[in-house]
DNA sequence: GTCTATAAGGAGATAGAC
DNA sequence: GTCTATCTCCTTATAGAC
């Protein structure tokens, strides 16, 4: 971690890394301050609780996911290729992340829907992905009898399943199979 | 919990309930012994560690999942109806579980692939579900250009995504949409 | 704003009585 | 086999010096 990062930036970076790769419940405040190389008083100066750290983490991941997606997609115009490129994006993310799955599914699996703020952020993130796919698929020529909305939902679910499988198996095999066959389904 | 259950049965029942609904890392030994109404010495007489409890939990869930599936399917012969019934099974499980998702995906999300024994049990469970679907789809008349194996994998991934979505949204909406449209895809 | 020291309670696990 | 008492370490969070 760069020495030039501010205390707050080091907290945010370390928290994100540990919550994602090691789990929220399995990551202690003490480990965060040790790896961020800061004092515990500084952490509680910037964030009022561990839950506050979690909510900030989810907000940042939400922003990062879609801004990086826009960058990844920016030079592609053809709808068919954009759909493949969306899958490429999730393949790339999994490879970079050491096949650790989806940030939001992991948090949902760990803490369920009991915390309303967390549950809302997870639902909203997944709905945004669905809407992104729906918009993309609207401009398709499709042979399917299914509605575009129905198709978008089905495709979204396949990708979600393939990302979950990526975390289980430690590879992107299912995402790649999906990429090869998805255009035949729609 | 029945007073007639043995100490070991009460440990197993309580552990399964808490690990599933509350999470592995979020469930302490002290809570298990309190809710099972046993002494901590008794727990460590039957299981040598918390990891041992976890491995036993996954083994039991594996057995329960497929034996209950066989019971659920036993009177249905037509492949098309069996496929729908497989989805019905997962809908029923989610409704009974208060939409808490898949036991194995949750554990993978919580502790990753670092523990080899746990990782193997998760992989094997998911592979068994895939094989079950593959066998079922082999006997289909399909209009699709995709291979039966490819179709089985795609369908498996859709169901997995819909179960994950069930846990996020607290309903079975995606599983039900999937049930309605799946026969048109194959 | 960042730091150290510490509170108050919970974690997993063991020893040894009965 | 089941129990109580206890060990050691770690958890989140706060107080108050600089």
Tab-separated table of C-alpha atoms (C1' of nucleotides) in Angstrom:
chain	number	residue	atom	x	y	z
A	1	UNK	CA	0.000	0.000	0.000
A	2	UNK	CA	1.322	3.403	-1.000
A	3	UNK	CA	2.791	5.542	1.774
A	4	UNK	CA	1.242	8.568	0.100
A	5	UNK	CA	-2.325	7.459	0.771
A	6	UNK	CA	-4.156	9.327	3.480
A	7	UNK	CA	-5.275	7.589	6.634
A	8	UNK	CA	-8.856	7.470	5.397
A	9	UNK	CA	-7.831	6.104	2.004
A	10	UNK	CA	-5.800	3.377	3.689
A	11	UNK	CA	-8.777	2.412	5.848
A	12	UNK	CA	-11.081	2.228	2.829
A	13	UNK	CA	-8.639	0.245	0.694
A	14	UNK	CA	-7.804	-2.238	3.440
A	15	UNK	CA	-11.429	-2.675	4.495
A	16	UNK	CA	-12.534	-3.415	0.947
A	17	UNK	CA	-9.779	-5.947	0.410
A	18	UNK	CA	-10.415	-7.801	3.677
A	19	UNK	CA	-14.218	-7.722	3.626
A	20	UNK	CA	-14.209	-9.088	0.099
A	21	UNK	CA	-11.501	-11.738	0.219
A	22	UNK	CA	-11.775	-12.792	3.841
A	23	UNK	CA	-15.398	-12.010	4.688
A	24	UNK	CA	-17.113	-9.388	6.812
A	25	UNK	CA	-17.655	-11.499	9.918
A	26	UNK	CA	-14.199	-12.993	9.633
A	27	UNK	CA	-12.462	-9.603	9.505
A	28	UNK	CA	-11.785	-7.783	12.767
A	29	UNK	CA	-11.245	-4.095	13.386
A	30	UNK	CA	-7.817	-4.987	14.776
A	31	UNK	CA	-6.735	-6.598	11.523
A	32	UNK	CA	-7.949	-3.598	9.518
A	33	UNK	CA	-5.977	-1.097	11.597
A	34	UNK	CA	-2.888	-3.341	11.583
A	35	UNK	CA	-2.868	-3.788	7.792
A	36	UNK	CA	-3.791	-0.181	7.122
A	37	UNK	CA	-1.012	0.790	9.544
A	38	UNK	CA	-3.159	3.249	11.493
A	39	UNK	CA	-4.354	3.638	15.072
A	40	UNK	CA	-7.755	2.457	16.222
A	41	UNK	CA	-8.635	5.993	17.293
A	42	UNK	CA	-8.125	7.166	13.727
A	43	UNK	CA	-10.475	4.537	12.392
A	44	UNK	CA	-13.256	5.581	14.741
A	45	UNK	CA	-12.582	9.203	13.846
A	46	UNK	CA	-13.568	8.476	10.228
A	47	UNK	CA	-16.162	5.716	10.695
A	48	UNK	CA	-18.498	5.399	13.610
A	49	UNK	CA	-18.789	1.589	13.647
A	50	UNK	CA	-17.983	-1.591	11.773
A	51	UNK	CA	-21.432	-1.371	10.174
A	52	UNK	CA	-20.526	2.098	8.929
A	53	UNK	CA	-17.407	0.620	7.313
A	54	UNK	CA	-19.591	-2.002	5.650
A	55	UNK	CA	-22.074	0.495	4.231
A	56	UNK	CA	-19.238	2.629	2.869
A	57	UNK	CA	-17.635	-0.472	1.346
A	58	UNK	CA	-20.842	-1.416	-0.478
A	59	UNK	CA	-21.323	2.123	-1.776
A	60	UNK	CA	-17.796	2.230	-3.156
A	61	UNK	CA	-18.114	-1.185	-4.830
A	62	UNK	CA	-21.363	-0.106	-6.443
A	63	UNK	CA	-19.707	2.997	-7.908
A	64	UNK	CA	-16.578	1.152	-8.989
A	65	UNK	CA	-18.514	-1.675	-10.661
A	66	UNK	CA	-20.497	0.568	-12.982
A	67	UNK	CA	-17.849	3.176	-13.723
A	68	UNK	CA	-15.353	0.459	-14.676
A	69	UNK	CA	-18.083	-1.241	-16.710
A	70	UNK	CA	-18.671	1.971	-18.680
A	71	UNK	CA	-14.957	2.261	-19.382
A	72	UNK	CA	-14.807	-1.381	-20.451
A	73	UNK	CA	-17.749	-0.995	-22.841
A	74	UNK	CA	-17.117	2.460	-24.234
A	75	UNK	CA	-15.765	1.525	-27.678
A	76	UNK	CA	-18.323	-1.170	-28.458
A	77	UNK	CA	-21.601	-0.295	-30.219
A	78	UNK	CA	-23.085	-3.540	-31.545
A	79	UNK	CA	-25.628	-4.997	-29.077
A	80	UNK	CA	-24.531	-8.611	-29.641
A	81	UNK	CA	-20.930	-7.739	-28.945
A	82	UNK	CA	-21.887	-5.631	-25.956
A	83	UNK	CA	-23.634	-8.611	-24.387
A	84	UNK	CA	-20.523	-10.751	-24.867
A	85	UNK	CA	-18.430	-7.907	-23.541
A	86	UNK	CA	-20.547	-7.704	-20.394
A	87	UNK	CA	-19.654	-11.326	-19.740
A	88	UNK	CA	-16.013	-10.556	-20.561
A	89	UNK	CA	-16.156	-7.847	-17.916
A	90	UNK	CA	-17.318	-10.268	-15.270
A	91	UNK	CA	-14.710	-12.816	-16.389
A	92	UNK	CA	-12.018	-10.170	-16.060
A	93	UNK	CA	-13.240	-9.123	-12.607
A	94	UNK	CA	-13.186	-12.707	-11.378
A	95	UNK	CA	-9.709	-13.326	-12.718
A	96	UNK	CA	-8.410	-10.147	-11.076
A	97	UNK	CA	-10.129	-11.056	-7.818
A	98	UNK	CA	-8.740	-14.580	-7.580
A	99	UNK	CA	-12.247	-15.983	-8.235
A	100	UNK	CA	-13.779	-14.631	-5.039
A	101	UNK	CA	-17.274	-14.181	-6.445
A	102	UNK	CA	-19.624	-11.202	-6.267
A	103	UNK	CA	-19.150	-8.670	-3.447
A	104	UNK	CA	-22.885	-8.254	-2.975
A	105	UNK	CA	-23.851	-11.928	-3.057
A	106	UNK	CA	-21.126	-12.615	-0.500
A	107	UNK	CA	-22.454	-9.988	1.886
A	108	UNK	CA	-26.000	-11.255	1.431
A	109	UNK	CA	-24.799	-14.795	2.165
A	110	UNK	CA	-23.015	-13.628	5.295
A	111	UNK	CA	-25.554	-11.362	6.914
A	112	UNK	CA	-28.845	-12.018	5.109
A	113	UNK	CA	-31.552	-9.388	4.836
A	114	UNK	CA	-31.750	-8.425	8.510
A	115	UNK	CA	-29.852	-5.153	8.172
A	116	UNK	CA	-32.196	-3.047	6.055
A	117	UNK	CA	-29.592	-0.611	4.725
A	118	UNK	CA	-27.342	-3.434	3.605
A	119	UNK	CA	-30.237	-5.378	2.077
A	120	UNK	CA	-31.334	-2.324	0.103
A	121	UNK	CA	-27.855	-1.711	-1.319
A	122	UNK	CA	-27.597	-5.347	-2.427
A	123	UNK	CA	-31.035	-5.341	-4.062
A	124	UNK	CA	-30.379	-2.031	-5.818
A	125	UNK	CA	-27.033	-3.180	-7.192
A	126	UNK	CA	-28.534	-6.325	-8.680
A	127	UNK	CA	-31.495	-4.428	-10.097
A	128	UNK	CA	-29.104	-2.015	-11.804
A	129	UNK	CA	-27.329	-4.921	-13.473
A	130	UNK	CA	-30.666	-6.293	-14.623
A	131	UNK	CA	-31.686	-2.916	-16.031
A	132	UNK	CA	-28.350	-2.593	-17.805
A	133	UNK	CA	-28.903	-5.940	-19.522
A	134	UNK	CA	-32.513	-5.075	-20.325
A	135	UNK	CA	-31.514	-1.850	-22.055
A	136	UNK	CA	-28.865	-3.706	-23.985
A	137	UNK	CA	-31.204	-6.490	-25.088
A	138	UNK	CA	-33.958	-4.072	-26.165
A	139	UNK	CA	-31.939	-3.269	-29.280
A	140	UNK	CA	-31.466	-6.909	-30.272
A	141	UNK	CA	-33.015	-8.744	-33.188
A	142	UNK	CA	-34.255	-11.824	-31.384
A	143	UNK	CA	-35.700	-15.118	-32.624
A	144	UNK	CA	-37.016	-15.974	-29.188
A	145	UNK	CA	-40.726	-16.084	-28.266
A	146	UNK	CA	-39.828	-14.616	-24.898
A	147	UNK	CA	-40.185	-10.947	-24.115
A	148	UNK	CA	-37.065	-8.815	-23.980
A	149	UNK	CA	-37.606	-8.288	-20.259
A	150	UNK	CA	-37.937	-12.011	-19.704
A	151	UNK	CA	-34.800	-12.654	-21.742
A	152	UNK	CA	-32.848	-10.067	-19.797
A	153	UNK	CA	-33.859	-11.652	-16.501
A	154	UNK	CA	-32.941	-15.140	-17.664
A	155	UNK	CA	-29.569	-13.990	-18.938
A	156	UNK	CA	-28.931	-12.090	-15.733
A	157	UNK	CA	-29.643	-15.225	-13.702
A	158	UNK	CA	-27.294	-17.361	-15.812
A	159	UNK	CA	-24.482	-14.889	-15.322
A	160	UNK	CA	-25.147	-14.729	-11.589
A	161	UNK	CA	-25.060	-18.509	-11.366
A	162	UNK	CA	-21.838	-18.611	-13.361
A	163	UNK	CA	-20.189	-16.040	-11.076
A	164	UNK	CA	-21.229	-18.048	-8.015
A	165	UNK	CA	-19.766	-21.119	-9.688
A	166	UNK	CA	-16.561	-19.178	-10.350
A	167	UNK	CA	-16.135	-18.665	-6.617
A	168	UNK	CA	-16.854	-22.326	-5.870
A	169	UNK	CA	-14.555	-23.826	-8.502
A	170	UNK	CA	-11.851	-21.167	-8.612
A	171	UNK	CA	-12.054	-20.668	-12.364
A	172	UNK	CA	-14.159	-18.941	-15.028
A	173	UNK	CA	-15.110	-22.085	-16.930
A	174	UNK	CA	-18.878	-21.593	-16.633
A	175	UNK	CA	-18.679	-17.921	-17.564
A	176	UNK	CA	-16.701	-18.876	-20.672
A	177	UNK	CA	-19.133	-21.619	-21.679
A	178	UNK	CA	-21.943	-19.149	-21.178
A	179	UNK	CA	-20.170	-16.599	-23.362
A	180	UNK	CA	-19.856	-19.132	-26.185
A	181	UNK	CA	-23.491	-20.186	-26.159
A	182	UNK	CA	-25.498	-17.190	-25.044
A	183	UNK	CA	-26.201	-15.770	-28.498
A	184	UNK	CA	-27.886	-19.027	-29.506
A	185	UNK	CA	-30.380	-18.707	-26.688
A	186	UNK	CA	-31.874	-15.364	-27.555
B	1	UNK	CA	-36.914	-28.805	20.038
B	2	UNK	CA	-38.140	-32.156	21.282
B	3	UNK	CA	-37.066	-33.207	24.768
B	4	UNK	CA	-36.735	-36.759	23.486
B	5	UNK	CA	-33.838	-35.940	21.167
B	6	UNK	CA	-30.443	-37.155	22.270
B	7	UNK	CA	-27.681	-34.718	23.114
B	8	UNK	CA	-25.955	-35.402	19.815
B	9	UNK	CA	-29.181	-34.958	17.856
B	10	UNK	CA	-29.812	-31.640	19.574
B	11	UNK	CA	-26.294	-30.455	18.715
B	12	UNK	CA	-26.723	-31.438	15.069
B	13	UNK	CA	-30.161	-29.879	14.724
B	14	UNK	CA	-29.177	-26.620	16.410
B	15	UNK	CA	-25.903	-26.335	14.522
B	16	UNK	CA	-27.614	-26.802	11.162
B	17	UNK	CA	-30.257	-24.204	11.961
B	18	UNK	CA	-27.793	-21.586	13.168
B	19	UNK	CA	-25.073	-22.142	10.567
B	20	UNK	CA	-27.668	-21.858	7.813
B	21	UNK	CA	-29.831	-18.983	8.978
B	22	UNK	CA	-27.298	-16.972	10.932
B	23	UNK	CA	-24.016	-17.902	9.249
B	24	UNK	CA	-21.014	-19.991	10.255
B	25	UNK	CA	-18.756	-17.135	11.355
B	26	UNK	CA	-21.615	-15.395	13.087
B	27	UNK	CA	-22.563	-18.436	15.178
B	28	UNK	CA	-20.592	-19.125	18.347
B	29	UNK	CA	-20.089	-22.380	20.205
B	30	UNK	CA	-21.708	-20.729	23.227
B	31	UNK	CA	-24.908	-20.023	21.313
B	32	UNK	CA	-25.071	-23.578	20.013
B	33	UNK	CA	-24.791	-25.116	23.478
B	34	UNK	CA	-27.279	-22.615	24.923
B	35	UNK	CA	-29.942	-23.270	22.260
B	36	UNK	CA	-29.329	-27.020	22.222
B	37	UNK	CA	-29.551	-26.906	26.008
B	38	UNK	CA	-26.406	-28.939	26.585
B	39	UNK	CA	-23.053	-28.426	28.293
B	40	UNK	CA	-19.943	-27.398	26.414
B	41	UNK	CA	-18.153	-30.553	27.560
B	42	UNK	CA	-20.838	-32.629	25.844
B	43	UNK	CA	-20.347	-30.782	22.586
B	44	UNK	CA	-16.612	-31.459	22.566
B	45	UNK	CA	-17.307	-35.073	23.465
B	46	UNK	CA	-19.147	-35.534	20.160
B	47	UNK	CA	-17.274	-33.089	17.897
B	48	UNK	CA	-13.637	-32.214	18.186
B	49	UNK	CA	-13.859	-28.622	16.890
B	50	UNK	CA	-16.093	-26.045	15.256
B	51	UNK	CA	-14.659	-27.130	11.895
B	52	UNK	CA	-15.753	-30.672	12.690
B	53	UNK	CA	-19.287	-29.376	13.292
B	54	UNK	CA	-19.157	-27.621	9.928
B	55	UNK	CA	-18.038	-30.706	8.002
B	56	UNK	CA	-20.761	-32.780	9.645
B	57	UNK	CA	-23.318	-30.090	8.809
B	58	UNK	CA	-22.364	-30.105	5.113
B	59	UNK	CA	-22.480	-33.906	4.942
B	60	UNK	CA	-25.949	-33.976	6.452
B	61	UNK	CA	-27.265	-31.262	4.133
B	62	UNK	CA	-25.905	-33.145	1.127
B	63	UNK	CA	-27.732	-36.314	2.169
B	64	UNK	CA	-30.939	-34.499	3.059
B	65	UNK	CA	-31.024	-32.529	-0.200
B	66	UNK	CA	-30.907	-35.571	-2.474
B	67	UNK	CA	-33.021	-37.939	-0.401
B	68	UNK	CA	-35.788	-35.338	-0.126
B	69	UNK	CA	-35.407	-34.646	-3.843
B	70	UNK	CA	-35.942	-38.322	-4.640
B	71	UNK	CA	-39.064	-38.373	-2.486
B	72	UNK	CA	-40.333	-35.214	-4.158
B	73	UNK	CA	-39.803	-36.617	-7.668
B	74	UNK	CA	-40.800	-40.222	-7.192
B	75	UNK	CA	-44.242	-40.161	-8.816
B	76	UNK	CA	-43.261	-38.158	-11.895
B	77	UNK	CA	-42.002	-39.873	-15.056
B	78	UNK	CA	-42.188	-37.331	-17.884
B	79	UNK	CA	-38.847	-35.554	-18.388
B	80	UNK	CA	-40.452	-32.156	-19.072
B	81	UNK	CA	-42.480	-32.361	-15.898
B	82	UNK	CA	-39.491	-33.610	-13.926
B	83	UNK	CA	-37.518	-30.540	-14.925
B	84	UNK	CA	-40.334	-28.276	-13.748
B	85	UNK	CA	-40.610	-30.340	-10.602
B	86	UNK	CA	-36.916	-29.876	-9.880
B	87	UNK	CA	-37.535	-26.131	-9.871
B	88	UNK	CA	-40.631	-26.677	-7.724
B	89	UNK	CA	-38.394	-28.494	-5.257
B	90	UNK	CA	-36.045	-25.571	-4.967
B	91	UNK	CA	-38.978	-23.171	-4.679
B	92	UNK	CA	-40.411	-25.273	-1.856
B	93	UNK	CA	-37.035	-25.405	-0.077
B	94	UNK	CA	-36.656	-21.632	-0.254
B	95	UNK	CA	-40.172	-21.029	1.045
B	96	UNK	CA	-39.611	-23.406	3.956
B	97	UNK	CA	-36.244	-21.795	4.713
B	98	UNK	CA	-37.497	-18.221	4.797
B	99	UNK	CA	-35.590	-17.514	1.565
B	100	UNK	CA	-32.139	-18.041	3.042
B	101	UNK	CA	-30.527	-19.287	-0.159
B	102	UNK	CA	-28.358	-22.338	-0.760
B	103	UNK	CA	-26.479	-23.875	2.184
B	104	UNK	CA	-23.409	-24.587	0.064
B	105	UNK	CA	-23.192	-21.234	-1.703
B	106	UNK	CA	-23.498	-19.519	1.674
B	107	UNK	CA	-20.604	-21.468	3.135
B	108	UNK	CA	-18.514	-20.809	0.035
B	109	UNK	CA	-19.304	-17.096	0.339
B	110	UNK	CA	-18.320	-17.088	3.994
B	111	UNK	CA	-15.109	-19.061	3.997
B	112	UNK	CA	-14.040	-19.351	0.344
B	113	UNK	CA	-11.961	-22.245	-0.919
B	114	UNK	CA	-9.200	-22.116	1.682
B	115	UNK	CA	-10.406	-25.113	3.689
B	116	UNK	CA	-9.907	-28.001	1.301
B	117	UNK	CA	-12.401	-30.394	2.890
B	118	UNK	CA	-15.127	-27.770	2.852
B	119	UNK	CA	-14.312	-26.710	-0.711
B	120	UNK	CA	-14.506	-30.326	-1.912
B	121	UNK	CA	-17.900	-30.895	-0.314
B	122	UNK	CA	-19.284	-27.735	-1.940
B	123	UNK	CA	-17.908	-28.624	-5.380
B	124	UNK	CA	-19.197	-32.197	-5.144
B	125	UNK	CA	-22.680	-31.104	-4.114
B	126	UNK	CA	-22.991	-28.730	-7.049
B	127	UNK	CA	-21.588	-31.290	-9.478
B	128	UNK	CA	-24.190	-33.796	-8.288
B	129	UNK	CA	-26.957	-31.307	-9.042
B	130	UNK	CA	-25.505	-30.727	-12.498
B	131	UNK	CA	-25.318	-34.469	-13.155
B	132	UNK	CA	-28.891	-34.894	-11.974
B	133	UNK	CA	-30.063	-32.286	-14.465
B	134	UNK	CA	-27.907	-33.756	-17.228
B	135	UNK	CA	-29.434	-37.214	-16.783
B	136	UNK	CA	-32.867	-35.689	-16.803
B	137	UNK	CA	-32.264	-33.640	-19.944
B	138	UNK	CA	-30.733	-36.570	-21.848
B	139	UNK	CA	-34.230	-38.007	-22.334
B	140	UNK	CA	-35.676	-34.775	-23.726
B	141	UNK	CA	-36.758	-34.038	-27.262
B	142	UNK	CA	-35.003	-30.738	-27.789
B	143	UNK	CA	-35.190	-28.150	-30.580
B	144	UNK	CA	-31.994	-26.515	-29.421
B	145	UNK	CA	-28.698	-26.598	-31.347
B	146	UNK	CA	-26.873	-26.896	-28.057
B	147	UNK	CA	-25.638	-30.201	-26.695
B	148	UNK	CA	-27.541	-31.800	-23.839
B	149	UNK	CA	-24.574	-31.291	-21.560
B	150	UNK	CA	-24.380	-27.638	-22.497
B	151	UNK	CA	-28.122	-27.242	-21.917
B	152	UNK	CA	-27.888	-28.915	-18.523
B	153	UNK	CA	-25.102	-26.567	-17.472
B	154	UNK	CA	-26.974	-23.484	-18.642
B	155	UNK	CA	-30.142	-24.553	-16.867
B	156	UNK	CA	-28.197	-25.349	-13.728
B	157	UNK	CA	-26.661	-21.866	-13.766
B	158	UNK	CA	-30.048	-20.190	-14.204
B	159	UNK	CA	-31.458	-22.046	-11.232
B	160	UNK	CA	-28.398	-21.194	-9.140
B	161	UNK	CA	-28.768	-17.533	-10.020
B	162	UNK	CA	-32.469	-17.621	-9.191
B	163	UNK	CA	-31.793	-19.211	-5.786
B	164	UNK	CA	-29.188	-16.529	-5.020
B	165	UNK	CA	-31.758	-13.935	-6.054
B	166	UNK	CA	-34.292	-15.587	-3.734
B	167	UNK	CA	-31.987	-14.936	-0.795
B	168	UNK	CA	-31.401	-11.329	-1.851
B	169	UNK	CA	-35.035	-10.410	-2.489
B	170	UNK	CA	-36.754	-12.640	0.061
B	171	UNK	CA	-39.089	-14.226	-2.454
B	172	UNK	CA	-39.191	-16.885	-5.187
B	173	UNK	CA	-40.158	-14.577	-8.022
B	174	UNK	CA	-37.187	-15.397	-10.247
B	175	UNK	CA	-37.534	-19.129	-9.659
B	176	UNK	CA	-41.187	-18.883	-10.667
B	177	UNK	CA	-40.444	-16.863	-13.816
B	178	UNK	CA	-37.788	-19.408	-14.676
B	179	UNK	CA	-40.252	-22.247	-14.183
B	180	UNK	CA	-42.689	-20.624	-16.591
B	181	UNK	CA	-40.194	-20.040	-19.371
B	182	UNK	CA	-37.620	-22.795	-19.141
B	183	UNK	CA	-39.322	-25.236	-21.523
B	184	UNK	CA	-39.169	-22.621	-24.277
B	185	UNK	CA	-35.412	-22.411	-24.011
B	186	UNK	CA	-34.520	-26.011	-24.639
C	1	DG	C1'	-6.652	14.172	13.481
C	2	DT	C1'	-3.863	10.724	15.185
C	3	DC	C1'	-2.320	8.363	18.858
C	4	DT	C1'	-2.056	4.754	23.232
C	5	DA	C1'	-4.350	2.470	26.844
C	6	DT	C1'	-8.123	0.096	28.307
C	7	DA	C1'	-12.888	-1.341	29.055
C	8	DA	C1'	-16.357	-5.067	28.778
C	9	DG	C1'	-17.663	-8.987	26.832
C	10	DG	C1'	-17.392	-13.079	23.574
C	11	DA	C1'	-14.645	-16.438	21.053
C	12	DG	C1'	-12.953	-21.516	20.810
C	13	DA	C1'	-11.184	-24.951	23.526
C	14	DT	C1'	-9.546	-27.848	27.766
C	15	DA	C1'	-9.372	-29.997	32.593
C	16	DG	C1'	-11.205	-32.567	35.678
C	17	DA	C1'	-15.394	-33.694	38.922
C	18	DC	C1'	-19.262	-36.794	38.928
D	1	DG	C1'	-21.268	-39.149	28.715
D	2	DT	C1'	-22.494	-35.045	30.741
D	3	DC	C1'	-21.394	-31.531	33.582
D	4	DT	C1'	-19.067	-26.845	35.640
D	5	DA	C1'	-15.181	-23.946	35.947
D	6	DT	C1'	-11.650	-21.824	33.688
D	7	DC	C1'	-7.882	-20.453	30.269
D	8	DT	C1'	-6.213	-17.554	26.674
D	9	DC	C1'	-7.024	-14.774	23.119
D	10	DC	C1'	-9.707	-11.772	20.348
D	11	DT	C1'	-13.843	-8.752	19.591
D	12	DT	C1'	-15.925	-3.837	19.065
D	13	DA	C1'	-15.725	0.369	21.004
D	14	DT	C1'	-14.443	4.487	24.129
D	15	DA	C1'	-11.488	7.882	26.875
D	16	DG	C1'	-8.359	11.050	26.938
D	17	DA	C1'	-3.273	12.616	25.920
D	18	DC	C1'	-0.821	15.065	22.384
